[in-house]
PDB file of C-alpha atoms in Angstrom:
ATOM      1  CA  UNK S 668     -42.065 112.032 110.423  1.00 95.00           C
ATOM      2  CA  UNK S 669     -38.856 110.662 109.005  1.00 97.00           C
ATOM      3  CA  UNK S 670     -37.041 107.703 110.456  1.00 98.00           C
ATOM      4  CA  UNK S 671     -32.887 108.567 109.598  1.00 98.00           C
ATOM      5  CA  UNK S 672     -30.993 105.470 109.924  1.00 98.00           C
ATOM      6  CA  UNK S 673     -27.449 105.958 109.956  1.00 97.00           C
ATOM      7  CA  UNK S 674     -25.848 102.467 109.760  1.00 96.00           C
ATOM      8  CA  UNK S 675     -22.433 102.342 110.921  1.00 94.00           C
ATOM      9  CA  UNK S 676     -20.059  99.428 111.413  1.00 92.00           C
ATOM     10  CA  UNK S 677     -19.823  99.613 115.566  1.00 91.00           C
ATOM     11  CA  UNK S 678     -23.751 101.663 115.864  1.00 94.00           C
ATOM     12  CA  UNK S 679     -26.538 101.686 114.133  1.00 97.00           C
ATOM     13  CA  UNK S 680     -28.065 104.893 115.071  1.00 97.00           C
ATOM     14  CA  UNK S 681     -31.862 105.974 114.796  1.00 98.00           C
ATOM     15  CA  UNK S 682     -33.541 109.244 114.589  1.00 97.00           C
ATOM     16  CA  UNK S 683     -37.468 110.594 114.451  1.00 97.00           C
ATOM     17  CA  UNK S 684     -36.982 113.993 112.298  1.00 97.00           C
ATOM     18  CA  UNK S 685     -40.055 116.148 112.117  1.00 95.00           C
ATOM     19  CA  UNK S 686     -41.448 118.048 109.093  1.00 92.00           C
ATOM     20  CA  UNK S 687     -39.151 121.029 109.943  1.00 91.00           C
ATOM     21  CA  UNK S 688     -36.330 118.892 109.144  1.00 92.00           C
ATOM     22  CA  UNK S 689     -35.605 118.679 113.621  1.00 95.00           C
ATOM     23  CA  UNK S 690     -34.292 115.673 115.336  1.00 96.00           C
ATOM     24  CA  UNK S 691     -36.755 115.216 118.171  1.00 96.00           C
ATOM     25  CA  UNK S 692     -35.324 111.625 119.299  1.00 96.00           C
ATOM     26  CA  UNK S 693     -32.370 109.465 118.771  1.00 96.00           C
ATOM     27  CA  UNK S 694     -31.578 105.838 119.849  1.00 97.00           C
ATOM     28  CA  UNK S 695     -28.424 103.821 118.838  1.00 95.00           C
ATOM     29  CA  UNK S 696     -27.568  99.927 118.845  1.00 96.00           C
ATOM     30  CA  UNK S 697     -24.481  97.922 118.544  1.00 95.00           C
ATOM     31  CA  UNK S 698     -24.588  96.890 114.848  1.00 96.00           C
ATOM     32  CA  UNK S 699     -24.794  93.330 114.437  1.00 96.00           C
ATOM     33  CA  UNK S 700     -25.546  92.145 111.112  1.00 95.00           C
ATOM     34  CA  UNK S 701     -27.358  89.132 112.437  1.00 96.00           C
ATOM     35  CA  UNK S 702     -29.885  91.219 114.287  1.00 97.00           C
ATOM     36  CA  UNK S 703     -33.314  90.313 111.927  1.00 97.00           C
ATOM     37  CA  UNK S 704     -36.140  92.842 111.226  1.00 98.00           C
ATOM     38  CA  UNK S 705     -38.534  91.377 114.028  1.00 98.00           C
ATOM     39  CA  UNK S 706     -35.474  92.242 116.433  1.00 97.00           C
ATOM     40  CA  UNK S 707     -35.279  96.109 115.160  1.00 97.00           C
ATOM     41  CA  UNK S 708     -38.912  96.243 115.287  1.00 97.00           C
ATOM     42  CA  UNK S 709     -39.082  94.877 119.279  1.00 97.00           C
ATOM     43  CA  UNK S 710     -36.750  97.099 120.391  1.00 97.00           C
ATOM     44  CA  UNK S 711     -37.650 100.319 118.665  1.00 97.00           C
ATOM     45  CA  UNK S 712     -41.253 100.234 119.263  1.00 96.00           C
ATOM     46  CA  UNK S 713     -40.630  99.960 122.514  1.00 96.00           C
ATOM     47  CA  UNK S 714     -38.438 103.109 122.190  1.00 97.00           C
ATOM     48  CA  UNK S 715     -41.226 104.775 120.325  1.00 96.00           C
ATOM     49  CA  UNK S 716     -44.097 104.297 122.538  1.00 95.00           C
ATOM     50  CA  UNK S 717     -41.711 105.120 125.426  1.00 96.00           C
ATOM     51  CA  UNK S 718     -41.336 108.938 124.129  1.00 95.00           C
ATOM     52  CA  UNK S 719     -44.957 109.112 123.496  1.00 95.00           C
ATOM     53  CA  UNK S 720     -44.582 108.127 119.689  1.00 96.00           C
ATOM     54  CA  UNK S 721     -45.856 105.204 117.330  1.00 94.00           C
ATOM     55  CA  UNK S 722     -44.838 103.543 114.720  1.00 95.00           C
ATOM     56  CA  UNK S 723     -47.756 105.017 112.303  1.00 95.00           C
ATOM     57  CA  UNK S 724     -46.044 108.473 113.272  1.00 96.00           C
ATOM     58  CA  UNK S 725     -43.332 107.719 110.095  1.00 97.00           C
ATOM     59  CA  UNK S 726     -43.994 108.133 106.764  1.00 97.00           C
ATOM     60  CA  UNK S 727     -40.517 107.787 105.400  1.00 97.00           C
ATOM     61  CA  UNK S 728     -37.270 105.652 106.241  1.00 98.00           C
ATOM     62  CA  UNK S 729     -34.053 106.587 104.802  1.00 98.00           C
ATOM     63  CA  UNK S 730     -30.625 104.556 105.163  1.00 98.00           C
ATOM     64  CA  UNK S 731     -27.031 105.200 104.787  1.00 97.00           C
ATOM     65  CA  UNK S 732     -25.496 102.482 105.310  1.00 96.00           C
ATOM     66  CA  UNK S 733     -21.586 101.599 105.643  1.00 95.00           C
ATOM     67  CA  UNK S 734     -22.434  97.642 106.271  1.00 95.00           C
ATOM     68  CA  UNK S 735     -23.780  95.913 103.267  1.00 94.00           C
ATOM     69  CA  UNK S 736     -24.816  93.019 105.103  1.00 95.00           C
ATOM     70  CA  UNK S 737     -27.084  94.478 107.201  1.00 96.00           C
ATOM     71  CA  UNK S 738     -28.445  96.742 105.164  1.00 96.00           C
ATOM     72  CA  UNK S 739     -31.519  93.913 103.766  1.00 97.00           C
ATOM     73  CA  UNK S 740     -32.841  93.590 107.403  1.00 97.00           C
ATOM     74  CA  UNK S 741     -33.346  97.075 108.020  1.00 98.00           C
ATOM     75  CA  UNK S 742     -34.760  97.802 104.653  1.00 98.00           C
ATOM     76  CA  UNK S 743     -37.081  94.692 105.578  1.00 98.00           C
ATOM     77  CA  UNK S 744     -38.059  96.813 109.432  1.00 98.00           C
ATOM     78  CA  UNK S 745     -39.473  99.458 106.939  1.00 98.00           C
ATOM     79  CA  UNK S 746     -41.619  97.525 104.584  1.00 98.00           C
ATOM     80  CA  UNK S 747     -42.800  95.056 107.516  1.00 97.00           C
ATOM     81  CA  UNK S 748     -43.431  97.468 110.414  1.00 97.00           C
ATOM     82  CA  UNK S 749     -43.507 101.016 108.789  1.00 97.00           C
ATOM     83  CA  UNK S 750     -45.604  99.827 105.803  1.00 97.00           C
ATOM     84  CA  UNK S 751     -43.053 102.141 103.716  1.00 97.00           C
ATOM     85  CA  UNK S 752     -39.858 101.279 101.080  1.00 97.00           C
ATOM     86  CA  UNK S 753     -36.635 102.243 102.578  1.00 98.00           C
ATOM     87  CA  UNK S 754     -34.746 104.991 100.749  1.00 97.00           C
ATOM     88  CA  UNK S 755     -31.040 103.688 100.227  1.00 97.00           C
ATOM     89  CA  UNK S 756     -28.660 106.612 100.745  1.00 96.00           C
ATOM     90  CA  UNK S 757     -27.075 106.927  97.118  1.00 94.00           C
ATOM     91  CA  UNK S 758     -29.523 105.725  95.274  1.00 94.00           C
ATOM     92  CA  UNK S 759     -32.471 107.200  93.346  1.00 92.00           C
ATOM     93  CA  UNK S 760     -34.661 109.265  94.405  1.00 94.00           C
ATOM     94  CA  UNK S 761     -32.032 110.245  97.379  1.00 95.00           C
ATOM     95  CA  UNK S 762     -28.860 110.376  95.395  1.00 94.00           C
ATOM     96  CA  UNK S 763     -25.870 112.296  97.134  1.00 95.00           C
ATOM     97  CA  UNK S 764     -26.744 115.123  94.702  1.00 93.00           C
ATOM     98  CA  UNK S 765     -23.116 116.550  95.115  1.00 95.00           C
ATOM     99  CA  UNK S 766     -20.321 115.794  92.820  1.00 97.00           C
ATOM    100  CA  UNK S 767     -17.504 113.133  94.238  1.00 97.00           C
ATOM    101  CA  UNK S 768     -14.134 114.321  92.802  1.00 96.00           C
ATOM    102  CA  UNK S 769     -11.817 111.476  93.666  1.00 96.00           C
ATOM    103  CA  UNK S 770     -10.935 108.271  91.609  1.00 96.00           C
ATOM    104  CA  UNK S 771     -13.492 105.571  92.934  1.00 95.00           C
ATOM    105  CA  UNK S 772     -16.758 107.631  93.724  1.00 94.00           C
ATOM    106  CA  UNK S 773     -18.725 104.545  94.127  1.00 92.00           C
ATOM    107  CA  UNK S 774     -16.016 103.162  97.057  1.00 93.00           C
ATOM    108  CA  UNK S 775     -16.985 106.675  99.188  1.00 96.00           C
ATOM    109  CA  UNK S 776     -18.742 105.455 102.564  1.00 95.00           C
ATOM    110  CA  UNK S 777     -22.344 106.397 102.900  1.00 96.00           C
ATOM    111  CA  UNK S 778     -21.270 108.565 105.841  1.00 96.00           C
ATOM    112  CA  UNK S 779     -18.961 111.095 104.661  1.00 97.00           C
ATOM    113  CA  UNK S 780     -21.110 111.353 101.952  1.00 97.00           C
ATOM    114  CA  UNK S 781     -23.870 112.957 104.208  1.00 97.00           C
ATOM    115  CA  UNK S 782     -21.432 114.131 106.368  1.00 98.00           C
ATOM    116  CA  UNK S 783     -20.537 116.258 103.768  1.00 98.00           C
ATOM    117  CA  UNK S 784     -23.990 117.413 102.699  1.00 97.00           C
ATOM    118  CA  UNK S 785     -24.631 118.359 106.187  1.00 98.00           C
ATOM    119  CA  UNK S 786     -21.536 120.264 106.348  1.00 98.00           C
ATOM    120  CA  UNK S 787     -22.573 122.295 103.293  1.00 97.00           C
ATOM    121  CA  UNK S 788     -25.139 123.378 104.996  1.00 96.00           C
ATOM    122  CA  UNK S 789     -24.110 124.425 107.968  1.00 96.00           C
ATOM    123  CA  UNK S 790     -20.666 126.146 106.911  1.00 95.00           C
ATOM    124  CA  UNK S 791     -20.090 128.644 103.615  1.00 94.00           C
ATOM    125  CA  UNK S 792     -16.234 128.110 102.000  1.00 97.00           C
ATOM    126  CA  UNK S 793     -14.154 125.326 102.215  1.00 98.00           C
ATOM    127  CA  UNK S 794     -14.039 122.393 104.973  1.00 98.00           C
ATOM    128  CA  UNK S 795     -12.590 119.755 106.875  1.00 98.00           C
ATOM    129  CA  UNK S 796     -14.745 117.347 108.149  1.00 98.00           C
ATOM    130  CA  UNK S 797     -13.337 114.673 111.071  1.00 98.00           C
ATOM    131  CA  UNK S 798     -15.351 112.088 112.421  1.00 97.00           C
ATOM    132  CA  UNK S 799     -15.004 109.944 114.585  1.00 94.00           C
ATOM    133  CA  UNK S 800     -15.933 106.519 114.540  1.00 91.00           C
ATOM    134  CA  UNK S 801     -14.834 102.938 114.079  1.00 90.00           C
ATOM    135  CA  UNK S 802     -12.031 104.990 112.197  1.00 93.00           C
ATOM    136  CA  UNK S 803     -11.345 108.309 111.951  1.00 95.00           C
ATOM    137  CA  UNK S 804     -11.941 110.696 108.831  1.00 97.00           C
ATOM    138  CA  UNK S 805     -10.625 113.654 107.515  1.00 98.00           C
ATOM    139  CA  UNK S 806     -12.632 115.239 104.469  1.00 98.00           C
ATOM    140  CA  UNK S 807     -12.421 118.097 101.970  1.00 98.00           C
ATOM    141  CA  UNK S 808     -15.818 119.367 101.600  1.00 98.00           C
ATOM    142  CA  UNK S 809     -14.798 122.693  98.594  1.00 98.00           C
ATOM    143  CA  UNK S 810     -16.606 125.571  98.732  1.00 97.00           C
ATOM    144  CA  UNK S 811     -19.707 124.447  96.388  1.00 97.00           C
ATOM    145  CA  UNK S 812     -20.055 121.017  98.478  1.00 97.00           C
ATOM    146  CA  UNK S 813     -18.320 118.715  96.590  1.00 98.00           C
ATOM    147  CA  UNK S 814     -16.341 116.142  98.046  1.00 98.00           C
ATOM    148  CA  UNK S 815     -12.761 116.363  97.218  1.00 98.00           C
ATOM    149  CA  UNK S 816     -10.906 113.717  99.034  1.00 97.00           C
ATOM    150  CA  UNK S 817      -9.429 112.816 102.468  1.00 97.00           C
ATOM    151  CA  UNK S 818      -7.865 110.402 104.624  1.00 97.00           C
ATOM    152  CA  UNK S 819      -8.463 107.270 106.959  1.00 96.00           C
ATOM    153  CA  UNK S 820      -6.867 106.718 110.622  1.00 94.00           C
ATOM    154  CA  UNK S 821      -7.356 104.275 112.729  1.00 90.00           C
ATOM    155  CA  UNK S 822     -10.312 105.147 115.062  1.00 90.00           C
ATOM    156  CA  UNK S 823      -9.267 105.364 118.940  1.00 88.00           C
ATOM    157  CA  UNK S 824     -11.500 102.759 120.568  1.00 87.00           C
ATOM    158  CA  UNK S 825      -9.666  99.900 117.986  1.00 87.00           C
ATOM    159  CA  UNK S 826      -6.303 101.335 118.473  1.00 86.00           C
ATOM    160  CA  UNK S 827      -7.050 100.995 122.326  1.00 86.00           C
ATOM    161  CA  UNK S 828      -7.974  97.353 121.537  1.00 86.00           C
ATOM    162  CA  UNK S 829      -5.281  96.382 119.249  1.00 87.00           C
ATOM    163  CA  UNK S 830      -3.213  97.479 122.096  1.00 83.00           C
ATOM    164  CA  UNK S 831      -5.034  95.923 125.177  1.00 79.00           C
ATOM    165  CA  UNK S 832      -4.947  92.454 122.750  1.00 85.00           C
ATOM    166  CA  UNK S 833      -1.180  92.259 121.661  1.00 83.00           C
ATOM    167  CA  UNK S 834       0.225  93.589 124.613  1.00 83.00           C
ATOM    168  CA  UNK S 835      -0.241  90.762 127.404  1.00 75.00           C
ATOM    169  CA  UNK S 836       1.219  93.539 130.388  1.00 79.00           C
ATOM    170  CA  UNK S 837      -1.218  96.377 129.645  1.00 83.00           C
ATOM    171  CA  UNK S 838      -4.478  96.799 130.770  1.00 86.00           C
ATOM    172  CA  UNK S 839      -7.785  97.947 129.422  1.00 86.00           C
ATOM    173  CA  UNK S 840      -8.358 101.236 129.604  1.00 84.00           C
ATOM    174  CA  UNK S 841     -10.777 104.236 129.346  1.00 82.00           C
ATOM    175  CA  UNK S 842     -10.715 106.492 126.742  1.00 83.00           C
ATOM    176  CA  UNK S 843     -10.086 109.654 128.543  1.00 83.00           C
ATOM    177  CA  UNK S 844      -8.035 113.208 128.899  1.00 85.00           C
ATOM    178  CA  UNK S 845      -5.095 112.452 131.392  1.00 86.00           C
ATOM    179  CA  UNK S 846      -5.143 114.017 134.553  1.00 85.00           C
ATOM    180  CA  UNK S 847      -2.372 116.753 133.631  1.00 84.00           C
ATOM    181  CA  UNK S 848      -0.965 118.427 130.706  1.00 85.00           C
ATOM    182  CA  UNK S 849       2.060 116.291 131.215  1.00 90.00           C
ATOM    183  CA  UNK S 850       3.391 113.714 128.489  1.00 92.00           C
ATOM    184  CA  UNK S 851       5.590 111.999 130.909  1.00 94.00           C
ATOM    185  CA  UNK S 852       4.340 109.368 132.463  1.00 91.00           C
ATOM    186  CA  UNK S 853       4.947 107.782 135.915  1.00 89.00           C
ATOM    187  CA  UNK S 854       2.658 104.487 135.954  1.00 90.00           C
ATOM    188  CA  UNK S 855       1.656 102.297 133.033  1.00 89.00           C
ATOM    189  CA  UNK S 856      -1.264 103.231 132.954  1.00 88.00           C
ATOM    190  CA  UNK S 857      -0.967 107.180 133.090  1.00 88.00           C
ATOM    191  CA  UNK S 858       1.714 106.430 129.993  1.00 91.00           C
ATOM    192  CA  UNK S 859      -1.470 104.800 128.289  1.00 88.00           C
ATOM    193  CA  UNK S 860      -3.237 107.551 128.412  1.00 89.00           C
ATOM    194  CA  UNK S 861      -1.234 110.204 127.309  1.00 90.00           C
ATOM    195  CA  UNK S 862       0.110 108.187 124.284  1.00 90.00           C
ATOM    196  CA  UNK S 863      -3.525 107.826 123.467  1.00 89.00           C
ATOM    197  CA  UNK S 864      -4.856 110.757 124.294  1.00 90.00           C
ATOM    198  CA  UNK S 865      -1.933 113.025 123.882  1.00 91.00           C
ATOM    199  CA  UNK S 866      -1.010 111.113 121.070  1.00 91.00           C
ATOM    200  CA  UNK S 867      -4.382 111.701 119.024  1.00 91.00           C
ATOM    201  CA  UNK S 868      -4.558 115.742 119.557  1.00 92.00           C
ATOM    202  CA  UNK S 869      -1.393 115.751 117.709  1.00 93.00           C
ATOM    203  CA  UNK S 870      -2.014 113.513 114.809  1.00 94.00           C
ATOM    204  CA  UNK S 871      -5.721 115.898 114.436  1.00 95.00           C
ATOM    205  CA  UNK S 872      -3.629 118.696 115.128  1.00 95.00           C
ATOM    206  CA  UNK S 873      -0.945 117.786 112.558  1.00 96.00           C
ATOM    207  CA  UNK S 874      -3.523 116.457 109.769  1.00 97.00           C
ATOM    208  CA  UNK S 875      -5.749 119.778 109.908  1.00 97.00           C
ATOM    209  CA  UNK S 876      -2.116 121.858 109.427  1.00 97.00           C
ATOM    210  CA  UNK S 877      -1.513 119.555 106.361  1.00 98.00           C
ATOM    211  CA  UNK S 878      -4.912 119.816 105.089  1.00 98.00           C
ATOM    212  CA  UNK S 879      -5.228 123.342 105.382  1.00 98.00           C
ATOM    213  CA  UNK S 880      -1.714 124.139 104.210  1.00 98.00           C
ATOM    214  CA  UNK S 881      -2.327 121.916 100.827  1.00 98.00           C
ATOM    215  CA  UNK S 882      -5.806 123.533 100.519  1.00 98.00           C
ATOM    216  CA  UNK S 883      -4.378 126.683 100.703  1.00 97.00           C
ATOM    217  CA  UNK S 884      -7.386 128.808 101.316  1.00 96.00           C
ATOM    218  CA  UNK S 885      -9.550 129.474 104.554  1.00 96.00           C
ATOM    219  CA  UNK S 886     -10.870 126.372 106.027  1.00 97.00           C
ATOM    220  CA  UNK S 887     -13.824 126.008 108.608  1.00 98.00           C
ATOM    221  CA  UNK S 888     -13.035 122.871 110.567  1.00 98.00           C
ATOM    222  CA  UNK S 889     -16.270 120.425 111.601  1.00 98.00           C
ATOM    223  CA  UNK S 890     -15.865 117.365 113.441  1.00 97.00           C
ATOM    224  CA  UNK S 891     -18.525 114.658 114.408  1.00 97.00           C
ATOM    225  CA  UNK S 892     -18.370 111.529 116.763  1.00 92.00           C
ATOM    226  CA  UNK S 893     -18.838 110.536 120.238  1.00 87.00           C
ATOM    227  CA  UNK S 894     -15.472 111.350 120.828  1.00 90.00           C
ATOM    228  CA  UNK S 895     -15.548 114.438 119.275  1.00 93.00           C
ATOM    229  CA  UNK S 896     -16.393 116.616 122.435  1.00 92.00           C
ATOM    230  CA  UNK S 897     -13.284 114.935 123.968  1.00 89.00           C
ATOM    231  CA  UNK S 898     -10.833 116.142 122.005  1.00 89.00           C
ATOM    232  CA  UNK S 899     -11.902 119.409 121.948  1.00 91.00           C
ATOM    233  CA  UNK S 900     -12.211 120.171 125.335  1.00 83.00           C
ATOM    234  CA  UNK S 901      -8.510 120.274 125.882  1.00 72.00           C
ATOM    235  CA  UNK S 902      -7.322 121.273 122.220  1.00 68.00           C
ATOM    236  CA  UNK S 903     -10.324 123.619 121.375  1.00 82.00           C
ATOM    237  CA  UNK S 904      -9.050 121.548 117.767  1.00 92.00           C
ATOM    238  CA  UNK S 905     -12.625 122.057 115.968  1.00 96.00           C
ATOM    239  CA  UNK S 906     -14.699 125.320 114.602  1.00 96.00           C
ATOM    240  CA  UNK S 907     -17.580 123.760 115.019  1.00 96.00           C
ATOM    241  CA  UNK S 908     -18.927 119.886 116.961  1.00 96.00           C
ATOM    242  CA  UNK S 909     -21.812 118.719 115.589  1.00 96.00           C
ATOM    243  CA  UNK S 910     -22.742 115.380 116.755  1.00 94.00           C
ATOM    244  CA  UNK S 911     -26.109 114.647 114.646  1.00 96.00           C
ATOM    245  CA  UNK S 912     -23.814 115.564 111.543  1.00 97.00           C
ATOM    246  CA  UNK S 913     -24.486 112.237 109.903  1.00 97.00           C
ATOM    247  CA  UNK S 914     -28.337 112.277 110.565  1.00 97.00           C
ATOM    248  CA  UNK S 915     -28.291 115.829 109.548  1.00 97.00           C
ATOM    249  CA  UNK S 916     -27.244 114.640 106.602  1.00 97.00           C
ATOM    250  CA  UNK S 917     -29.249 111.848 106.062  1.00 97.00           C
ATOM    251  CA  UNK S 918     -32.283 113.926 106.788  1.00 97.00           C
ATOM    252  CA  UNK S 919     -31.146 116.868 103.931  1.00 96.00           C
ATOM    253  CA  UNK S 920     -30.830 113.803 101.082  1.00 95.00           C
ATOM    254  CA  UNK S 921     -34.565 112.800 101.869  1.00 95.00           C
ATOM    255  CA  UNK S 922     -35.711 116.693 101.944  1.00 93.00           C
ATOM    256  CA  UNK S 923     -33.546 117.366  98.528  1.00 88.00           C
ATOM    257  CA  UNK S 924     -35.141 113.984  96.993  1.00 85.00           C
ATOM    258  CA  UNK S 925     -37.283 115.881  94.358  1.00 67.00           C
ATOM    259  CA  UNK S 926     -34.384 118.947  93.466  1.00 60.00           C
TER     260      UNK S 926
END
C-alpha cells in the first residue's frame, strides 16, 4: 500500500491507499515542525496496528508538503521505519505532470497542486477549486488540467483568532452556522457569528461570481476542507465536497509516476 502524506501548515494528514488507488484509513496531527521521525513513527504504528495494519503493509511514501521545515523528518519516518525513499510531491519521478500557467510556478503550494490533479479527475471542463485550510483558496483548474491561477483569503479559524486576540471584549468562539437566517444580531456573541459565518458565504459566494464571470465559460465548482461541509449546508455554495481531495491527489501523482 501507499502511505499519502499531505503536509499542511495547521495538519499533517496521513492516509493507507490500496492498490486500487482507495483510501482505506486516514489519521491527522497538528503539524509541528519539531515533531522528529521516532515521534511520527510512535504514534502511527500505533495507529496502524490499531486498524489491523503494519508498517511492512507500505511499499511507497509520497509527500506534498506546504512546510519546508518539516518536510526532512518525515522523509527520515520513511527511510527509518518504512525501509522506503520518500517521494517529494514535485519532484522527479512524481512531478505535478500538469502545466502551471501563472508567473512563479515554483512558488505554487504543494496542495493546490494536487488539489488540482484530483480535480481533473473527478470533473470534465473548467473548475474552481476552494479549500479550506489555514487559508482559504480559490483555483482555476482549465479544461485540460492546467492550473491557471487563483486567489488567497484568510482561512476562518485565523480570522476567528486574530479577532479573539486584538479584541480584549470578545470571546472565543465556535466556528459554526448561527441559529437563524438573520444578520442582525442581538448579543455579542450571536453578532460573532453571523459576521463570521454570514460573512464568509458571501465572500465564497461573491469570489465564485467573479471567477466564473472572468472565466466566462461553464464552471464545475469543488471545494475541500474540514470546513467545507459547513458552508455548504446552508449555501448549497459547492457542485461537488470532496474532503480527501488533497490525498486524492497525492495518491494520482504516485500512480502517474511512470506516464
Amino acid at each position: 500500500m501507499l502511505l499519502a502524506i499531505d503536509n499542511g501548515n495547521t495538519n499533517v494528514k496521513f492516509a493507507l491507499v490500496n492498490d486500487a488507488g482507495e483510501i482505506v484509513q486516514r489519521w491527522r496531527l497538528a503539524t509541528d515542525i519539531k515533531r522528529t521521525a521516532d515521534e511520527y513513527a510512535v504514534w502511527l504504528d500505533q495507529l496502524l496496528r490499531m486498524e489491523g495494519f503494519q508498517r511492512s503493509d507500505v511499499h511507497a511514501v509520497v509527500i506534498a508538503s506546504v512546510v519546508p521545515r518539516a518536510l526532512h523528518n518525515l522523509q527520515e519516518l520513511a527511510a527509518k521505519y518504512f525501509g522506503v525513499e520518500a517521494l517529494v510531491g514535485g519532484r522527479a519521478p512524481v512531478e505535478w505532470g500538469i502545466a502551471l500557467k501563472v508567473d512563479e510556478p515554483r512558488a505554487l503550494g504543494a496542495d493546490r497542486a494536487v488539489n488540482a490533479i484530483a480535480a481533473q479527475a473527478l470533473e470534465p471542463g473548467d473548475k474552481i477549486v476552494i479549500s479550506f485550510g489555514t487559508a482559504t483558496t480559490f483555483d482555476h483548474i482549465g479544461a485540460d488540467g492546467a492550473y491557471l491561477g487563483g486567489s488567497i483569503a484568510t482561512g476562518v479559524s485565523l480570522s476567528l483568532d486574530a479577532l479573539y486576540n486584538a479584541a480584549a471584549m470578545l470571546p472565543r468562539i465556535a466556528i459554526e452556522p448561527p441559529p437563524s437566517s438573520s444578520v442582525i444580531g442581538r448579543d455579542t456573541v450571536g453578532q460573532m457569528q453571523i459576521g463570521v459565518y454570514w460573512g464568509y458565504v458571501s465572500m465564497i459566494e461573491g469570489m465564485i461570481a467573479r471567477m466564473k464571470a472572468e472565466i466566462g465559460r461553464p464552471v464545475k465548482v469543488i471545494a475541500t476542507g474540514g470546513l467545507a461541509p459547513l458552508f455548504q449546508r446552508h449555501g448549497d455554495l459547492f457542485d461537488r465536497v470532496e474532503p480527501d481531495l488533497t490525498l486524492r491527489g497525492i495518491a494520482l501523482l504516485y500512480a502517474n509516476r511512470d506516464r
